[in-house]
Short mmCIF file of C-alpha atoms in Angstrom, two decimals:
data_model
loop_
_atom_site.label_atom_id
_atom_site.label_comp_id
_atom_site.label_asym_id
_atom_site.label_seq_id
_atom_site.Cartn_x
_atom_site.Cartn_y
_atom_site.Cartn_z
CA MET A 1 0.02 0.08 0.05
CA LYS A 2 0.93 3.64 -0.52
CA SER A 3 2.14 5.39 2.53
CA LEU A 4 -0.56 5.54 5.21
CA ALA A 5 0.68 9.05 6.10
CA GLU A 6 -0.92 10.27 2.98
CA LEU A 7 -4.18 8.68 4.01
CA GLN A 8 -3.84 10.34 7.37
CA ALA A 9 -3.60 13.63 5.55
CA ILE A 10 -6.74 12.90 3.51
CA LYS A 11 -8.49 12.03 6.90
CA ASP A 12 -7.47 15.38 8.43
CA LYS A 13 -8.73 17.27 5.53
CA MET A 14 -12.11 15.46 5.29
CA LYS A 15 -12.98 15.31 8.97
CA ASP A 16 -15.02 18.50 9.00
CA LYS A 17 -16.60 17.87 5.68
CA VAL A 18 -18.03 14.54 6.51
CA VAL A 19 -20.86 15.82 8.80
CA LEU A 20 -22.05 18.11 5.92
CA ARG A 21 -21.83 15.21 3.52
CA GLU A 22 -24.17 12.80 5.08
CA GLY A 23 -26.59 14.99 3.09
CA THR A 24 -30.29 14.41 2.43
CA GLY A 25 -29.80 11.46 0.09
CA GLU A 26 -33.10 12.29 -1.61
CA ILE A 27 -32.17 10.48 -4.79
CA ARG A 28 -30.98 6.82 -4.81
CA VAL A 29 -29.24 5.25 -7.74
CA VAL A 30 -28.98 1.45 -7.53
CA VAL A 31 -26.92 -0.57 -9.95
CA GLY A 32 -27.56 -4.34 -10.40
CA MET A 33 -24.27 -6.16 -9.75
CA ALA A 34 -25.17 -9.84 -9.75
CA THR A 35 -23.44 -12.28 -12.27
CA CYS A 36 -25.82 -11.12 -15.08
CA GLY A 37 -25.11 -7.36 -14.48
CA ILE A 38 -21.36 -7.85 -14.17
CA ALA A 39 -21.24 -9.94 -17.31
CA ALA A 40 -23.21 -7.35 -19.28
CA GLY A 41 -20.89 -4.42 -18.13
CA ALA A 42 -22.27 -3.07 -14.80
CA ARG A 43 -18.92 -2.29 -13.29
CA PRO A 44 -18.08 0.57 -15.47
CA VAL A 45 -21.64 1.86 -15.22
CA LEU A 46 -21.38 1.91 -11.46
CA ASN A 47 -18.04 3.57 -11.50
CA ALA A 48 -19.24 6.16 -13.97
CA PHE A 49 -22.12 7.11 -11.51
CA VAL A 50 -19.85 7.15 -8.48
CA GLU A 51 -17.27 9.41 -10.27
CA GLY A 52 -19.72 11.58 -12.07
CA VAL A 53 -21.96 12.22 -8.83
CA ASN A 54 -18.82 13.22 -6.93
CA LYS A 55 -17.40 15.42 -9.69
CA GLU A 56 -20.53 17.24 -10.18
CA ASN A 57 -20.94 17.72 -6.49
CA LEU A 58 -24.24 15.88 -6.29
CA SER A 59 -23.14 13.64 -3.39
CA ASP A 60 -25.36 15.69 -0.95
CA LYS A 61 -28.45 14.63 -2.62
CA VAL A 62 -27.58 11.44 -4.50
CA THR A 63 -26.39 8.12 -3.13
CA VAL A 64 -25.05 5.43 -5.41
CA SER A 65 -25.37 1.76 -4.23
CA GLN A 66 -25.09 -1.81 -5.53
CA THR A 67 -27.68 -4.56 -5.41
CA GLY A 68 -28.19 -8.13 -6.59
CA CYS A 69 -30.17 -9.56 -9.51
CA ILE A 70 -33.29 -7.45 -10.29
CA GLY A 71 -34.75 -10.32 -12.31
CA ILE A 72 -34.65 -8.79 -15.82
CA CYS A 73 -31.21 -10.16 -16.92
CA GLN A 74 -31.82 -9.64 -20.64
CA TYR A 75 -31.85 -5.87 -19.94
CA GLU A 76 -28.57 -5.67 -17.90
CA PRO A 77 -26.87 -3.43 -17.02
CA VAL A 78 -29.93 -2.13 -15.15
CA VAL A 79 -29.94 1.03 -13.12
CA GLU A 80 -32.84 2.18 -10.87
CA VAL A 81 -33.37 5.57 -9.72
CA PHE A 82 -35.52 6.10 -6.66
CA GLU A 83 -36.59 9.64 -5.69
CA ALA A 84 -39.04 10.48 -2.80
CA GLY A 85 -42.51 11.15 -4.04
CA LYS A 86 -41.87 10.07 -7.56
CA GLU A 87 -42.21 6.76 -9.42
CA LYS A 88 -39.12 4.62 -9.75
CA VAL A 89 -37.20 5.00 -13.03
CA THR A 90 -35.57 1.89 -14.49
CA TYR A 91 -32.78 2.52 -17.00
CA VAL A 92 -31.80 -0.60 -19.09
CA LYS A 93 -28.77 -1.68 -21.32
CA MET A 94 -26.71 0.88 -19.73
CA ASN A 95 -23.11 1.96 -20.42
CA ALA A 96 -20.75 4.52 -18.92
CA GLU A 97 -21.64 7.11 -21.56
CA LYS A 98 -25.37 6.62 -21.03
CA ALA A 99 -24.66 6.95 -17.31
CA ALA A 100 -22.94 10.32 -17.76
CA GLN A 101 -26.02 11.53 -19.79
CA VAL A 102 -28.36 10.25 -16.89
CA ILE A 103 -26.32 12.26 -14.39
CA GLU A 104 -26.46 15.54 -16.39
CA SER A 105 -30.18 15.34 -17.47
CA HIS A 106 -31.98 13.36 -14.80
CA LEU A 107 -29.95 13.72 -11.58
CA LYS A 108 -28.81 17.29 -12.15
CA ASN A 109 -31.84 18.71 -13.93
CA GLY A 110 -34.70 16.33 -13.18
CA ASN A 111 -35.38 15.29 -16.79
CA VAL A 112 -35.76 11.49 -17.18
CA ILE A 113 -34.17 10.19 -20.42
CA GLU A 114 -37.05 8.19 -21.64
CA LYS A 115 -35.36 6.37 -24.49
CA TYR A 116 -33.07 4.59 -22.08
CA THR A 117 -35.84 3.42 -19.72
CA ILE A 118 -37.35 -0.07 -19.83
CA GLY A 119 -40.68 1.27 -21.24
CA ALA A 120 -38.95 2.38 -24.37
CA ASN A 121 -36.93 -0.89 -24.72
CA GLN A 122 -39.74 -3.47 -24.47
CA MET B 1 -16.93 -12.87 -18.60
CA LYS B 2 -14.52 -10.75 -20.61
CA GLU B 3 -12.03 -10.39 -17.82
CA LEU B 4 -11.09 -12.59 -14.84
CA SER B 5 -11.40 -9.45 -12.65
CA LEU B 6 -15.11 -9.55 -13.32
CA ASN B 7 -15.19 -13.19 -12.18
CA ILE B 8 -13.46 -12.05 -9.01
CA LEU B 9 -16.06 -9.29 -8.52
CA ASP B 10 -18.83 -11.82 -8.89
CA ILE B 11 -17.35 -14.61 -6.78
CA ALA B 12 -16.53 -12.24 -3.97
CA GLY B 13 -20.09 -11.33 -3.96
CA ASN B 14 -20.88 -14.88 -2.68
CA SER B 15 -18.73 -14.19 0.50
CA VAL B 16 -20.70 -11.00 1.10
CA LYS B 17 -23.95 -12.94 0.85
CA ALA B 18 -22.54 -15.62 3.11
CA GLY B 19 -22.31 -12.90 5.88
CA ALA B 20 -18.40 -12.87 5.93
CA THR B 21 -16.65 -10.23 8.02
CA LYS B 22 -13.36 -11.05 6.49
CA VAL B 23 -12.63 -11.86 2.85
CA GLY B 24 -9.19 -12.60 1.47
CA ILE B 25 -8.62 -12.52 -2.27
CA THR B 26 -5.22 -13.68 -3.29
CA ILE B 27 -3.77 -13.85 -6.74
CA THR B 28 -0.35 -15.70 -7.18
CA GLU B 29 1.19 -15.50 -10.64
CA THR B 30 4.25 -16.88 -12.24
CA ASP B 31 5.03 -16.53 -15.94
CA GLU B 32 3.11 -19.65 -16.72
CA THR B 33 0.36 -19.98 -14.01
CA LEU B 34 -2.08 -17.89 -12.06
CA SER B 35 -3.90 -19.04 -9.00
CA LEU B 36 -6.84 -17.27 -7.47
CA VAL B 37 -7.98 -18.13 -3.95
CA PHE B 38 -11.09 -16.52 -2.10
CA ARG B 39 -11.12 -17.32 1.60
CA ASP B 40 -13.98 -15.98 3.71
CA ASN B 41 -15.35 -16.56 7.21
CA GLY B 42 -18.98 -16.67 6.14
CA CYS B 43 -21.73 -19.05 6.95
CA GLY B 44 -20.09 -21.83 4.85
CA MET B 45 -21.91 -24.51 2.93
CA THR B 46 -23.19 -27.92 3.66
CA LYS B 47 -21.61 -31.00 1.91
CA GLU B 48 -24.67 -31.21 -0.34
CA GLN B 49 -24.33 -27.61 -1.37
CA VAL B 50 -20.55 -27.86 -2.05
CA GLU B 51 -21.34 -30.91 -4.30
CA ASN B 52 -23.98 -28.97 -6.21
CA VAL B 53 -22.33 -25.61 -6.37
CA THR B 54 -20.81 -26.04 -9.80
CA ASP B 55 -24.13 -27.07 -11.25
CA PRO B 56 -25.66 -24.01 -12.97
CA PHE B 57 -29.13 -25.08 -12.05
CA PHE B 58 -28.33 -25.13 -8.40
CA THR B 59 -28.54 -21.99 -6.44
CA THR B 60 -29.59 -20.63 -3.09
CA ARG B 61 -31.30 -17.70 -4.75
CA THR B 62 -34.98 -17.53 -4.70
CA THR B 63 -35.65 -15.13 -7.55
CA ARG B 64 -34.76 -17.82 -10.15
CA ASN B 65 -33.31 -21.38 -10.12
CA VAL B 66 -30.13 -20.64 -11.98
CA GLY B 67 -26.66 -19.66 -10.55
CA LEU B 68 -23.89 -19.07 -13.01
CA GLY B 69 -21.15 -17.41 -11.11
CA ILE B 70 -19.22 -20.47 -9.90
CA PRO B 71 -19.77 -22.48 -13.23
CA PHE B 72 -18.37 -19.50 -15.10
CA LEU B 73 -15.19 -19.36 -12.95
CA LYS B 74 -14.74 -23.20 -13.02
CA LEU B 75 -15.06 -23.05 -16.92
CA ALA B 76 -12.68 -20.20 -17.10
CA ALA B 77 -10.03 -22.20 -15.13
CA GLU B 78 -10.67 -25.57 -16.75
CA GLN B 79 -10.58 -24.30 -20.33
CA THR B 80 -6.90 -23.36 -19.79
CA GLY B 81 -6.08 -26.91 -18.63
CA GLY B 82 -6.28 -25.66 -15.08
CA SER B 83 -8.51 -26.69 -12.10
CA PHE B 84 -11.13 -25.60 -9.72
CA SER B 85 -11.93 -26.61 -6.09
CA ILE B 86 -14.04 -25.52 -3.30
CA GLU B 87 -13.98 -26.28 0.50
CA SER B 88 -16.38 -25.27 3.08
CA ALA B 89 -17.43 -25.72 6.75
CA THR B 90 -20.73 -24.41 8.23
CA LYS B 91 -20.92 -22.99 11.63
CA GLU B 92 -22.51 -26.18 13.00
CA GLU B 93 -19.55 -28.23 11.52
CA ASN B 94 -16.86 -25.96 12.69
CA PRO B 95 -17.97 -23.18 15.00
CA GLY B 96 -14.44 -21.80 15.43
CA ASN B 97 -13.32 -21.88 11.84
CA HIS B 98 -16.31 -21.83 9.42
CA GLY B 99 -16.34 -20.32 5.88
CA THR B 100 -15.59 -21.18 2.34
CA THR B 101 -12.31 -21.28 0.40
CA THR B 102 -12.56 -21.33 -3.46
CA THR B 103 -9.54 -21.92 -5.61
CA ALA B 104 -9.11 -21.61 -9.35
CA PHE B 105 -5.91 -22.40 -11.14
CA PHE B 106 -5.06 -21.16 -14.62
CA TYR B 107 -2.39 -21.86 -17.25
CA LYS B 108 -1.75 -18.38 -18.58
CA ASN B 109 -0.14 -19.41 -21.94
CA ASN B 110 -3.25 -21.32 -23.00
CA ILE B 111 -5.13 -19.63 -25.78
CA ASP B 112 -8.31 -19.67 -23.70
CA PHE B 113 -6.93 -17.95 -20.77
CA THR B 114 -9.11 -14.84 -19.93
CA PRO B 115 -6.98 -11.84 -19.17
CA LEU B 116 -7.08 -10.64 -15.62
CA GLY B 117 -8.26 -7.05 -16.70
CA ASP B 118 -9.04 -4.23 -14.39
CA VAL B 119 -8.36 -5.64 -10.99
CA ILE B 120 -8.30 -2.20 -9.41
CA SER B 121 -11.79 -1.36 -10.45
CA THR B 122 -12.92 -4.76 -8.94
CA VAL B 123 -11.20 -4.14 -5.64
CA THR B 124 -12.64 -0.55 -5.29
CA THR B 125 -16.15 -1.73 -6.44
CA LEU B 126 -15.95 -4.49 -3.65
CA ILE B 127 -14.99 -2.10 -0.95
CA MET B 128 -17.61 0.54 -1.96
CA GLY B 129 -20.24 -2.24 -2.08
CA SER B 130 -19.47 -3.69 1.44
CA PRO B 131 -17.31 -1.24 3.30
CA GLY B 132 -17.87 -3.01 6.57
CA ILE B 133 -16.05 -6.15 5.55
CA ASP B 134 -12.23 -6.61 6.20
CA TRP B 135 -10.98 -7.04 2.61
CA VAL B 136 -7.56 -8.37 2.12
CA PHE B 137 -6.37 -8.19 -1.43
CA THR B 138 -2.95 -9.59 -2.27
CA HIS B 139 -1.41 -9.99 -5.65
CA THR B 140 2.08 -11.46 -6.12
CA TYR B 141 4.03 -12.00 -9.25
CA GLY B 142 7.45 -13.49 -8.62
CA GLU B 143 9.07 -10.89 -6.12
CA LYS B 144 6.50 -8.22 -6.71
CA GLU B 145 3.53 -7.84 -4.32
CA THR B 146 0.70 -5.55 -4.07
CA ARG B 147 -1.64 -5.50 -1.08
CA ILE B 148 -4.65 -3.73 0.23
CA ASP B 149 -5.98 -4.51 3.71
CA THR B 150 -9.04 -2.45 4.57
CA SER B 151 -8.74 -2.98 8.35
CA GLU B 152 -5.38 -1.17 8.22
CA ILE B 153 -6.85 1.71 6.26
CA ARG B 154 -9.91 1.82 8.70
CA ALA B 155 -7.53 1.95 11.66
CA VAL B 156 -6.07 5.29 10.20
CA LEU B 157 -9.47 6.66 9.33
CA GLY B 158 -10.98 5.97 12.74
CA ASP B 159 -14.66 6.78 13.22
CA ASP B 160 -14.49 10.18 11.51
CA VAL B 161 -14.20 9.33 7.91
CA PRO B 162 -16.06 6.35 6.31
CA LEU B 163 -14.00 3.83 4.29
CA ASP B 164 -16.24 4.33 1.35
CA SER B 165 -15.88 8.11 1.00
CA TYR B 166 -15.03 9.07 -2.54
CA GLU B 167 -11.61 10.60 -1.50
CA VAL B 168 -10.62 7.31 0.34
CA ILE B 169 -11.71 5.15 -2.64
CA GLU B 170 -9.68 7.41 -4.94
CA TRP B 171 -6.67 7.05 -2.64
CA ILE B 172 -6.96 3.20 -2.70
CA LYS B 173 -7.20 3.44 -6.44
CA SER B 174 -4.16 5.53 -6.92
CA SER B 175 -2.29 3.46 -4.41
CA LEU B 176 -2.92 0.37 -6.45
CA GLU B 177 -2.25 2.16 -9.69
CA GLU B 178 1.16 3.08 -8.38
CA GLU B 179 2.00 -0.43 -7.29
CA TYR B 180 0.89 -2.01 -10.53
CA ASP B 181 2.95 0.60 -12.43
CA SER B 182 6.05 -1.39 -11.88
CA PHE B 183 4.46 -4.80 -11.36
CA TYR B 184 5.01 -6.64 -14.65
CA LYS B 185 8.50 -4.93 -15.31
#
């Protein structure tokens, strides 16, 4: 491992920020990471969401997490977006590029990208 | 799976589901061979489960009666002329030392060897997915060794900063990148 002293420095810098960070978590992005999802390319999708949400400073309101098999393996990689008071949005056949678009359009500006949802892909 | 690192991500998920608090992932490489060992202290499997675990139509999952993770890894190893084995003890069988050890052995020069791929991404994805587990990832290639032990990282962070904070994950990523930089040279 890299020097743990460097990690200590990160800790000291972050200590005060963490409390603020816990945020409201009003939007939950969940990526299916079972065998089916992983084989279809879910890992880069998950990482695109984690990186994008942090780079766009959305981590106060958006949490990104992993789940198992959602049961629609033929549509993997599948991403579900849960938002309080709104209907769940299920994005299918995702990739890192589509993930970046979902961050920009849906998570930042509230516009669901219909063409990537399961409704448009059946 | 296009990369062995994706099999690693998938199989390690079994340890998470088995309720393990400690999961070791060890890759040992020579110029000709690669061995991959998963060792966890989860709930373990019964003899019947161990016997059936390489059968794609046997799974503990209730959503559907198909489980492909282990068969995929076994196939990936055996298609290189290598081997696959799994040993397990349940809590009832061995209260002091229960859990599962899964081993896959590969011949790297075989044309059907799946490249390792982005191991770093697999390690960070596992840590983000289950930050409460003690992950010990070790990869050796001859004299070279790269290692991540999340209990050591957590000891530095204390209670103030979570292991799965973005900055910490980025640090783990760059730490591994730095070590892999000189790995195969």
